[in-house]
Short mmCIF file of N, CA and C in Angstrom, two decimals:
data_model
loop_
_atom_site.label_atom_id
_atom_site.label_comp_id
_atom_site.label_asym_id
_atom_site.label_seq_id
_atom_site.Cartn_x
_atom_site.Cartn_y
_atom_site.Cartn_z
N MET A 1 -9.31 -17.04 -12.20
CA MET A 1 -7.91 -17.75 -12.53
C MET A 1 -7.27 -16.81 -12.24
N ARG A 2 -7.35 -15.52 -12.45
CA ARG A 2 -6.50 -14.17 -12.42
C ARG A 2 -6.09 -13.96 -11.05
N ASN A 3 -7.18 -14.11 -9.75
CA ASN A 3 -6.90 -14.04 -8.35
C ASN A 3 -5.79 -15.38 -7.87
N LEU A 4 -6.34 -16.41 -8.98
CA LEU A 4 -5.21 -17.60 -8.26
C LEU A 4 -3.60 -17.22 -9.40
N LEU A 5 -3.54 -16.58 -9.99
CA LEU A 5 -1.85 -16.06 -10.62
C LEU A 5 -1.44 -15.25 -10.07
N ALA A 6 -2.67 -14.49 -9.24
CA ALA A 6 -2.22 -13.28 -8.36
C ALA A 6 -1.52 -13.70 -7.21
N ARG A 7 -2.15 -14.63 -6.35
CA ARG A 7 -1.59 -15.42 -5.19
C ARG A 7 -0.80 -16.58 -5.63
N LEU A 8 -0.42 -16.87 -6.70
CA LEU A 8 1.14 -17.51 -7.55
C LEU A 8 2.04 -16.70 -7.23
N ALA A 9 1.65 -15.90 -7.99
CA ALA A 9 2.92 -14.82 -8.19
C ALA A 9 3.25 -14.02 -7.31
N THR A 10 2.69 -13.51 -5.85
CA THR A 10 2.78 -13.07 -4.41
C THR A 10 3.64 -14.18 -3.95
N ARG A 11 3.43 -15.51 -4.17
CA ARG A 11 3.83 -16.09 -3.11
C ARG A 11 5.47 -16.26 -3.57
N VAL A 12 5.74 -16.33 -5.35
CA VAL A 12 6.89 -16.58 -5.82
C VAL A 12 7.29 -15.53 -5.38
N VAL A 13 7.16 -14.72 -5.67
CA VAL A 13 8.06 -12.85 -4.88
C VAL A 13 8.50 -13.22 -3.34
N HIS A 14 7.43 -13.35 -2.52
CA HIS A 14 7.47 -13.30 -1.42
C HIS A 14 8.62 -14.30 -0.94
N GLY A 15 8.64 -15.59 -1.50
CA GLY A 15 9.69 -16.45 -1.88
C GLY A 15 10.91 -15.92 -1.13
N TYR A 16 10.77 -15.25 -3.09
CA TYR A 16 12.51 -14.89 -2.81
C TYR A 16 12.78 -14.20 -1.73
N PHE A 17 11.84 -13.05 -1.40
CA PHE A 17 12.26 -11.72 -0.49
C PHE A 17 12.52 -12.58 1.10
N ALA A 18 11.60 -13.69 0.95
CA ALA A 18 12.15 -14.65 2.10
C ALA A 18 13.71 -14.66 2.19
N TYR A 19 14.00 -15.38 1.49
CA TYR A 19 16.03 -15.85 1.05
C TYR A 19 16.71 -14.09 1.20
N ALA A 20 16.01 -13.23 0.48
CA ALA A 20 17.04 -12.09 0.40
C ALA A 20 16.99 -11.40 1.54
N ARG A 21 15.80 -11.52 2.30
CA ARG A 21 15.54 -10.40 3.26
C ARG A 21 15.48 -10.58 4.61
N GLY A 22 14.91 -12.11 4.68
CA GLY A 22 14.74 -13.13 6.02
C GLY A 22 13.05 -12.73 6.26
N MET A 23 12.69 -11.89 7.12
CA MET A 23 11.56 -11.21 7.62
C MET A 23 11.49 -10.61 6.56
N THR A 24 9.74 -9.94 6.05
CA THR A 24 9.53 -9.17 5.23
C THR A 24 8.87 -7.96 5.77
N LEU A 25 9.56 -6.46 5.41
CA LEU A 25 8.67 -5.59 5.99
C LEU A 25 8.17 -4.90 5.12
N GLY A 26 6.99 -3.69 4.98
CA GLY A 26 6.91 -3.23 3.67
C GLY A 26 6.39 -2.30 4.40
N VAL A 27 5.98 -0.96 4.27
CA VAL A 27 5.51 0.34 4.47
C VAL A 27 3.62 0.57 3.46
N ARG A 28 2.80 0.93 3.72
CA ARG A 28 1.65 1.74 2.94
C ARG A 28 1.43 3.02 4.05
N ALA A 29 0.10 3.43 3.38
CA ALA A 29 -0.05 5.08 3.61
C ALA A 29 -1.29 5.31 2.86
N ALA A 30 -1.98 5.75 4.09
CA ALA A 30 -3.21 6.26 3.60
C ALA A 30 -2.88 7.75 3.09
N CYS A 31 -3.26 8.15 2.11
CA CYS A 31 -2.57 9.88 1.74
C CYS A 31 -3.57 10.29 1.14
N PHE A 32 -3.80 11.51 2.16
CA PHE A 32 -5.09 12.26 1.89
C PHE A 32 -4.44 13.74 1.35
N ASP A 33 -5.03 14.20 0.28
CA ASP A 33 -4.59 15.90 -0.09
C ASP A 33 -5.18 16.35 0.81
N ALA A 34 -5.24 17.88 0.15
CA ALA A 34 -5.63 19.22 0.83
C ALA A 34 -7.48 18.76 1.29
N GLU A 35 -8.14 18.45 0.41
CA GLU A 35 -9.53 17.99 -0.12
C GLU A 35 -10.22 16.97 0.88
N GLY A 36 -9.14 16.52 1.60
CA GLY A 36 -9.62 14.74 2.14
C GLY A 36 -9.99 13.52 1.05
N ARG A 37 -9.30 14.36 -0.12
CA ARG A 37 -9.46 12.63 -1.33
C ARG A 37 -8.02 11.58 -0.63
N VAL A 38 -8.74 10.28 -0.77
CA VAL A 38 -7.33 9.75 -0.30
C VAL A 38 -6.80 9.09 -1.58
N PHE A 39 -5.34 8.56 -1.87
CA PHE A 39 -4.76 8.28 -2.81
C PHE A 39 -5.06 6.87 -3.09
N LEU A 40 -5.49 6.35 -4.11
CA LEU A 40 -5.62 4.58 -4.71
C LEU A 40 -4.64 4.31 -5.48
N VAL A 41 -4.47 2.78 -6.08
CA VAL A 41 -3.50 2.38 -6.94
C VAL A 41 -4.26 1.33 -7.71
N ARG A 42 -4.39 1.15 -8.36
CA ARG A 42 -4.52 -0.20 -9.17
C ARG A 42 -3.46 -0.91 -9.95
N HIS A 43 -3.14 -2.17 -9.31
CA HIS A 43 -1.65 -2.69 -9.79
C HIS A 43 -2.20 -3.57 -10.84
N SER A 44 -0.86 -3.38 -11.99
CA SER A 44 -0.71 -4.55 -12.69
C SER A 44 -1.31 -5.81 -12.18
N TYR A 45 -0.46 -6.78 -11.42
CA TYR A 45 -0.28 -8.13 -10.99
C TYR A 45 -0.94 -8.53 -10.05
N VAL A 46 -2.27 -7.65 -9.21
CA VAL A 46 -3.26 -7.72 -8.50
C VAL A 46 -4.43 -7.41 -8.78
N PRO A 47 -5.40 -7.84 -8.19
CA PRO A 47 -6.73 -6.83 -8.54
C PRO A 47 -6.99 -6.30 -7.51
N GLY A 48 -8.16 -5.32 -7.90
CA GLY A 48 -8.38 -4.16 -6.81
C GLY A 48 -7.39 -3.18 -6.58
N TRP A 49 -8.62 -1.72 -6.02
CA TRP A 49 -7.69 -0.80 -5.59
C TRP A 49 -6.94 -0.89 -4.55
N HIS A 50 -5.57 -0.36 -4.27
CA HIS A 50 -4.95 -0.38 -3.09
C HIS A 50 -4.67 0.85 -2.77
N LEU A 51 -4.34 1.28 -1.21
CA LEU A 51 -3.30 2.35 -0.61
C LEU A 51 -1.91 1.72 -1.53
N PRO A 52 -1.20 3.48 -1.87
CA PRO A 52 0.22 2.56 -2.11
C PRO A 52 1.26 2.72 -1.04
N GLY A 53 1.90 1.91 -1.54
CA GLY A 53 3.50 1.41 -0.61
C GLY A 53 4.07 0.52 -1.42
N GLY A 54 5.09 -0.49 -0.79
CA GLY A 54 5.74 -1.46 -0.95
C GLY A 54 6.71 -1.87 0.05
N GLY A 55 7.61 -2.76 -0.48
CA GLY A 55 8.85 -3.20 0.61
C GLY A 55 9.77 -2.22 0.76
N ILE A 56 10.70 -2.51 1.87
CA ILE A 56 11.74 -2.23 2.39
C ILE A 56 12.72 -2.49 1.91
N GLU A 57 13.73 -1.89 1.12
CA GLU A 57 14.75 -2.97 0.78
C GLU A 57 15.68 -2.86 2.02
N ARG A 58 16.79 -3.77 1.80
CA ARG A 58 18.44 -3.18 2.90
C ARG A 58 18.90 -1.76 2.50
N HIS A 59 19.04 -1.93 3.68
CA HIS A 59 19.63 -0.13 3.78
C HIS A 59 18.93 1.06 3.70
N GLU A 60 17.84 0.66 3.74
CA GLU A 60 16.91 2.04 3.39
C GLU A 60 16.12 1.72 4.90
N THR A 61 15.72 3.26 5.31
CA THR A 61 15.09 2.87 6.67
C THR A 61 13.09 2.81 5.85
N ALA A 62 12.59 2.79 6.82
CA ALA A 62 10.73 2.80 6.55
C ALA A 62 10.66 4.18 5.75
N PRO A 63 10.58 5.65 6.74
CA PRO A 63 10.32 6.56 5.44
C PRO A 63 11.22 7.24 4.65
N GLN A 64 12.41 6.42 4.11
CA GLN A 64 12.68 6.31 2.76
C GLN A 64 12.37 5.90 2.02
N ALA A 65 11.44 4.80 2.51
CA ALA A 65 10.81 3.62 1.07
C ALA A 65 9.79 4.60 1.40
N LEU A 66 8.85 4.92 2.23
CA LEU A 66 7.39 5.32 2.07
C LEU A 66 7.92 6.35 0.98
N ALA A 67 8.50 7.26 0.99
CA ALA A 67 9.19 7.96 -0.07
C ALA A 67 8.98 7.62 -1.10
N LYS A 68 10.12 6.99 -0.93
CA LYS A 68 10.36 6.35 -2.37
C LYS A 68 8.72 5.66 -3.28
N GLU A 69 8.06 5.04 -2.16
CA GLU A 69 7.10 4.47 -3.13
C GLU A 69 6.21 5.35 -3.47
N LEU A 70 5.69 6.13 -2.42
CA LEU A 70 4.56 7.37 -3.33
C LEU A 70 4.98 8.06 -4.44
N ARG A 71 6.69 8.19 -4.46
CA ARG A 71 7.13 8.72 -5.86
C ARG A 71 7.04 7.83 -6.66
N GLU A 72 6.86 6.93 -6.51
CA GLU A 72 7.23 5.79 -7.83
C GLU A 72 5.61 5.56 -7.92
N GLU A 73 4.47 5.31 -6.97
CA GLU A 73 3.38 4.65 -7.46
C GLU A 73 2.55 5.93 -7.97
N GLY A 74 2.54 6.71 -7.73
CA GLY A 74 1.75 8.40 -7.61
C GLY A 74 2.26 9.74 -7.72
N ASN A 75 3.89 10.12 -7.86
CA ASN A 75 4.24 11.11 -7.91
C ASN A 75 3.65 12.05 -7.00
N LEU A 76 3.64 10.90 -5.40
CA LEU A 76 3.02 12.00 -4.69
C LEU A 76 4.32 12.73 -3.53
N LEU A 77 4.35 13.94 -2.40
CA LEU A 77 5.02 14.35 -1.97
C LEU A 77 4.61 14.73 -0.68
N ALA A 78 5.08 14.47 0.18
CA ALA A 78 4.38 14.70 1.29
C ALA A 78 4.37 16.02 1.80
N GLY A 79 2.92 16.30 2.11
CA GLY A 79 2.89 17.65 2.79
C GLY A 79 3.28 17.46 4.42
N ASP A 80 2.52 17.10 4.89
CA ASP A 80 2.91 16.93 6.59
C ASP A 80 3.48 15.69 6.70
N PRO A 81 4.48 15.79 8.08
CA PRO A 81 5.39 14.55 8.02
C PRO A 81 4.19 13.29 8.26
N PRO A 82 4.52 12.40 7.50
CA PRO A 82 4.19 11.53 7.66
C PRO A 82 3.74 10.40 9.37
N ARG A 83 2.74 10.02 9.79
CA ARG A 83 2.66 9.71 10.74
C ARG A 83 2.47 7.99 10.82
N LEU A 84 3.10 7.44 11.60
CA LEU A 84 2.87 6.00 12.24
C LEU A 84 1.64 5.40 12.85
N PHE A 85 0.73 4.41 11.91
CA PHE A 85 -0.58 4.85 12.30
C PHE A 85 -0.84 3.01 13.13
N HIS A 86 -0.09 2.76 12.55
CA HIS A 86 -0.49 1.23 13.27
C HIS A 86 0.78 -0.01 12.43
N VAL A 87 1.36 -1.23 12.90
CA VAL A 87 1.65 -2.32 12.76
C VAL A 87 1.03 -3.02 12.79
N TYR A 88 1.04 -3.69 11.01
CA TYR A 88 -0.18 -4.90 10.93
C TYR A 88 0.84 -6.33 10.88
N PHE A 89 0.42 -7.17 11.00
CA PHE A 89 0.81 -8.72 10.92
C PHE A 89 0.45 -8.91 9.64
N ASN A 90 1.04 -9.01 8.40
CA ASN A 90 0.13 -9.52 6.81
C ASN A 90 0.38 -11.06 6.54
N ARG A 91 -0.47 -12.36 7.53
CA ARG A 91 0.09 -13.60 7.53
C ARG A 91 -0.81 -14.06 6.00
N ARG A 92 -1.64 -13.32 5.52
CA ARG A 92 -2.20 -13.76 4.35
C ARG A 92 -0.70 -14.43 3.31
N THR A 93 -0.08 -13.00 3.29
CA THR A 93 1.02 -13.13 2.58
C THR A 93 2.50 -14.11 2.39
N SER A 94 2.69 -14.12 4.13
CA SER A 94 3.41 -14.84 4.43
C SER A 94 3.69 -14.91 5.86
N LYS A 95 4.60 -15.98 6.88
CA LYS A 95 4.41 -15.96 8.00
C LYS A 95 5.18 -14.83 8.63
N ARG A 96 6.10 -14.48 7.62
CA ARG A 96 7.05 -13.14 7.88
C ARG A 96 6.72 -12.18 7.76
N ASP A 97 5.87 -11.18 6.98
CA ASP A 97 5.66 -10.16 6.76
C ASP A 97 5.05 -9.43 7.70
N HIS A 98 5.33 -8.18 7.53
CA HIS A 98 4.52 -7.22 8.61
C HIS A 98 4.65 -5.91 7.65
N VAL A 99 3.44 -5.29 7.63
CA VAL A 99 3.58 -3.63 7.10
C VAL A 99 3.05 -2.45 8.28
N LEU A 100 4.11 -1.59 7.79
CA LEU A 100 4.23 -0.41 8.77
C LEU A 100 3.16 0.62 7.79
N PHE A 101 1.72 1.03 8.63
CA PHE A 101 1.06 1.62 8.22
C PHE A 101 1.04 3.19 8.12
N TYR A 102 1.19 4.05 7.36
CA TYR A 102 1.16 5.28 7.85
C TYR A 102 0.22 6.55 7.71
N VAL A 103 -0.31 7.02 7.97
CA VAL A 103 -1.54 8.58 7.53
C VAL A 103 -0.52 9.77 7.33
N CYS A 104 -0.60 10.32 6.01
CA CYS A 104 -0.23 11.39 5.39
C CYS A 104 -1.28 12.31 5.35
N ASP A 105 -1.13 13.62 5.59
CA ASP A 105 -2.23 14.69 5.56
C ASP A 105 -1.17 15.63 4.06
N ASN A 106 -2.29 16.26 3.65
CA ASN A 106 -2.23 17.42 3.19
C ASN A 106 -1.22 16.93 1.71
N VAL A 107 -1.13 15.68 1.12
CA VAL A 107 -0.25 15.04 -0.08
C VAL A 107 -0.71 15.58 -1.25
N ARG A 108 0.30 16.12 -1.86
CA ARG A 108 0.18 16.55 -3.13
C ARG A 108 1.04 15.87 -4.33
N GLN A 109 0.35 16.14 -5.48
CA GLN A 109 0.69 14.72 -6.76
C GLN A 109 1.92 16.22 -7.45
N SER A 110 3.37 15.93 -7.99
CA SER A 110 3.88 16.48 -8.48
C SER A 110 3.47 16.24 -10.14
N ALA A 111 2.69 15.67 -10.73
CA ALA A 111 2.56 15.37 -11.96
C ALA A 111 1.32 14.26 -11.80
N PRO A 112 0.56 14.03 -12.80
CA PRO A 112 0.13 12.85 -13.21
C PRO A 112 0.65 11.93 -12.78
N LYS A 113 -0.02 10.56 -12.79
CA LYS A 113 0.35 9.33 -12.37
C LYS A 113 0.34 8.24 -13.87
N ARG A 114 0.72 8.41 -14.92
CA ARG A 114 0.77 7.48 -15.97
C ARG A 114 1.00 5.64 -15.82
N PRO A 115 -0.03 5.79 -16.52
CA PRO A 115 0.53 4.06 -16.56
C PRO A 115 1.42 3.25 -16.85
N ASP A 116 1.86 2.23 -16.35
CA ASP A 116 3.68 1.75 -16.30
C ASP A 116 2.92 0.45 -16.29
N ARG A 117 4.39 -0.50 -16.00
CA ARG A 117 4.38 -2.04 -15.93
C ARG A 117 3.93 -2.44 -14.75
N GLU A 118 3.84 -1.32 -13.42
CA GLU A 118 3.33 -1.74 -12.39
C GLU A 118 1.94 -1.25 -12.32
N ILE A 119 1.78 0.09 -12.26
CA ILE A 119 0.72 0.82 -11.96
C ILE A 119 -0.32 0.91 -13.32
N ARG A 120 -1.71 0.14 -13.18
CA ARG A 120 -2.37 0.41 -14.40
C ARG A 120 -3.12 2.19 -13.75
N GLU A 121 -3.35 2.26 -12.97
CA GLU A 121 -4.50 3.24 -12.58
C GLU A 121 -4.08 3.94 -11.25
N ALA A 122 -4.24 5.37 -11.19
CA ALA A 122 -3.83 5.84 -9.84
C ALA A 122 -4.83 6.79 -10.17
N GLY A 123 -5.32 7.20 -8.66
CA GLY A 123 -5.70 8.80 -8.14
C GLY A 123 -6.42 8.91 -7.06
N PHE A 124 -6.58 10.31 -7.05
CA PHE A 124 -7.50 10.69 -5.72
C PHE A 124 -9.15 10.43 -5.73
N PHE A 125 -9.80 10.13 -4.71
CA PHE A 125 -10.70 9.09 -4.68
C PHE A 125 -11.73 9.67 -3.64
N SER A 126 -12.86 11.03 -2.93
CA SER A 126 -13.54 11.26 -2.23
C SER A 126 -13.65 9.49 -1.83
N LEU A 127 -13.94 10.03 -0.19
CA LEU A 127 -13.87 8.53 0.59
C LEU A 127 -15.88 8.56 0.11
N ASP A 128 -16.65 9.23 0.14
CA ASP A 128 -18.04 8.81 -0.65
C ASP A 128 -17.80 8.62 -1.42
N ALA A 129 -16.96 8.33 -2.59
CA ALA A 129 -17.34 7.88 -3.81
C ALA A 129 -15.80 7.01 -4.64
N LEU A 130 -15.75 5.46 -3.72
CA LEU A 130 -14.12 5.32 -4.14
C LEU A 130 -14.63 4.38 -4.67
N PRO A 131 -13.71 4.35 -5.60
CA PRO A 131 -14.08 3.35 -7.38
C PRO A 131 -14.47 1.91 -6.54
N GLU A 132 -15.28 1.21 -7.81
CA GLU A 132 -15.45 -0.66 -7.68
C GLU A 132 -14.21 -1.08 -7.71
N GLY A 133 -14.41 -2.07 -6.67
CA GLY A 133 -12.90 -2.98 -6.67
C GLY A 133 -11.85 -2.35 -5.39
N VAL A 134 -12.49 -1.64 -4.59
CA VAL A 134 -11.32 -1.43 -3.54
C VAL A 134 -11.33 -2.70 -2.51
N THR A 135 -9.87 -2.74 -2.29
CA THR A 135 -10.08 -4.04 -1.32
C THR A 135 -10.58 -4.36 0.09
N PRO A 136 -10.88 -5.20 0.55
CA PRO A 136 -11.30 -5.32 1.66
C PRO A 136 -10.31 -4.56 2.64
N ALA A 137 -9.20 -4.75 2.71
CA ALA A 137 -7.86 -4.61 3.54
C ALA A 137 -8.08 -2.83 3.66
N THR A 138 -8.04 -2.51 2.51
CA THR A 138 -7.76 -1.33 2.16
C THR A 138 -9.25 -0.18 3.00
N LEU A 139 -10.11 -0.88 2.92
CA LEU A 139 -11.82 -0.75 3.05
C LEU A 139 -10.99 -0.35 4.78
N ARG A 140 -10.66 -1.63 5.47
CA ARG A 140 -10.66 -1.94 6.78
C ARG A 140 -9.71 -0.66 7.16
N ARG A 141 -8.74 -1.04 6.73
CA ARG A 141 -7.46 0.77 7.10
C ARG A 141 -8.28 1.75 6.97
N LEU A 142 -9.29 2.21 5.78
CA LEU A 142 -10.17 3.35 6.00
C LEU A 142 -10.78 3.42 6.83
N ASP A 143 -11.37 2.64 7.71
CA ASP A 143 -12.34 3.29 8.59
C ASP A 143 -11.68 2.50 9.85
N GLU A 144 -10.54 2.19 10.40
CA GLU A 144 -9.76 2.61 11.35
C GLU A 144 -9.65 4.18 11.39
N VAL A 145 -8.54 4.79 10.27
CA VAL A 145 -8.35 5.58 10.60
C VAL A 145 -9.01 6.96 10.75
N ALA A 146 -10.44 6.85 10.20
CA ALA A 146 -11.65 7.74 10.44
C ALA A 146 -11.36 7.06 11.75
N GLY A 147 -11.56 6.24 12.43
CA GLY A 147 -11.80 6.12 13.84
C GLY A 147 -13.11 5.18 13.93
N ARG A 148 -13.48 4.71 12.63
CA ARG A 148 -15.24 4.08 13.26
C ARG A 148 -14.53 2.71 13.67
N THR A 149 -13.53 1.84 13.63
CA THR A 149 -13.34 0.67 14.39
C THR A 149 -11.66 0.72 14.62
N PRO A 150 -11.52 -0.10 16.03
CA PRO A 150 -10.29 0.07 16.18
C PRO A 150 -9.20 -1.01 15.15
N PRO A 151 -7.76 -0.48 15.00
CA PRO A 151 -6.73 -1.06 14.20
C PRO A 151 -7.04 -2.29 14.96
N ALA A 152 -6.62 -3.42 13.48
CA ALA A 152 -6.90 -4.46 13.74
C ALA A 152 -4.72 -4.89 14.28
N ASP A 153 -4.85 -6.03 14.27
CA ASP A 153 -3.44 -6.84 14.57
C ASP A 153 -2.94 -7.48 12.83
N PHE A 154 -4.47 -7.84 12.40
CA PHE A 154 -3.25 -8.41 11.11
C PHE A 154 -3.94 -7.40 10.01
N TRP A 155 -3.27 -7.69 9.00
CA TRP A 155 -3.34 -6.85 7.76
C TRP A 155 -5.08 -7.50 7.24
#
């Protein structure tokens, strides 16, 4: 039932975005701290652990959107400049949704992320000790960044 509600909520939100934006474009990032741990978030409105990110708003550049999402979802500050890794078509969400996927190294947290309406949990995890429930798409992106598989065209 929760997955059905999550899919319905996603469709409603993206329906609004399609009206408001035309094509939807978002950013996500694999954020690694100095110890090589990856930062993941668990949202209140969809199941699983995800890489941080969100939509690019009108009059906002992709780097601005990325910095905003990292700040909002994890109190994260970029260390090294973000590197665009790949562009994905997110056809499961919408016929017009694309994701700019970045890799951010030497990320640090200005303060622990406290739970709020959007983010229930967040934290850095060792790649060999990821939390239960990491989404398949997140696992695929981490495999791609590690060079174990080539980047796919679809999220």
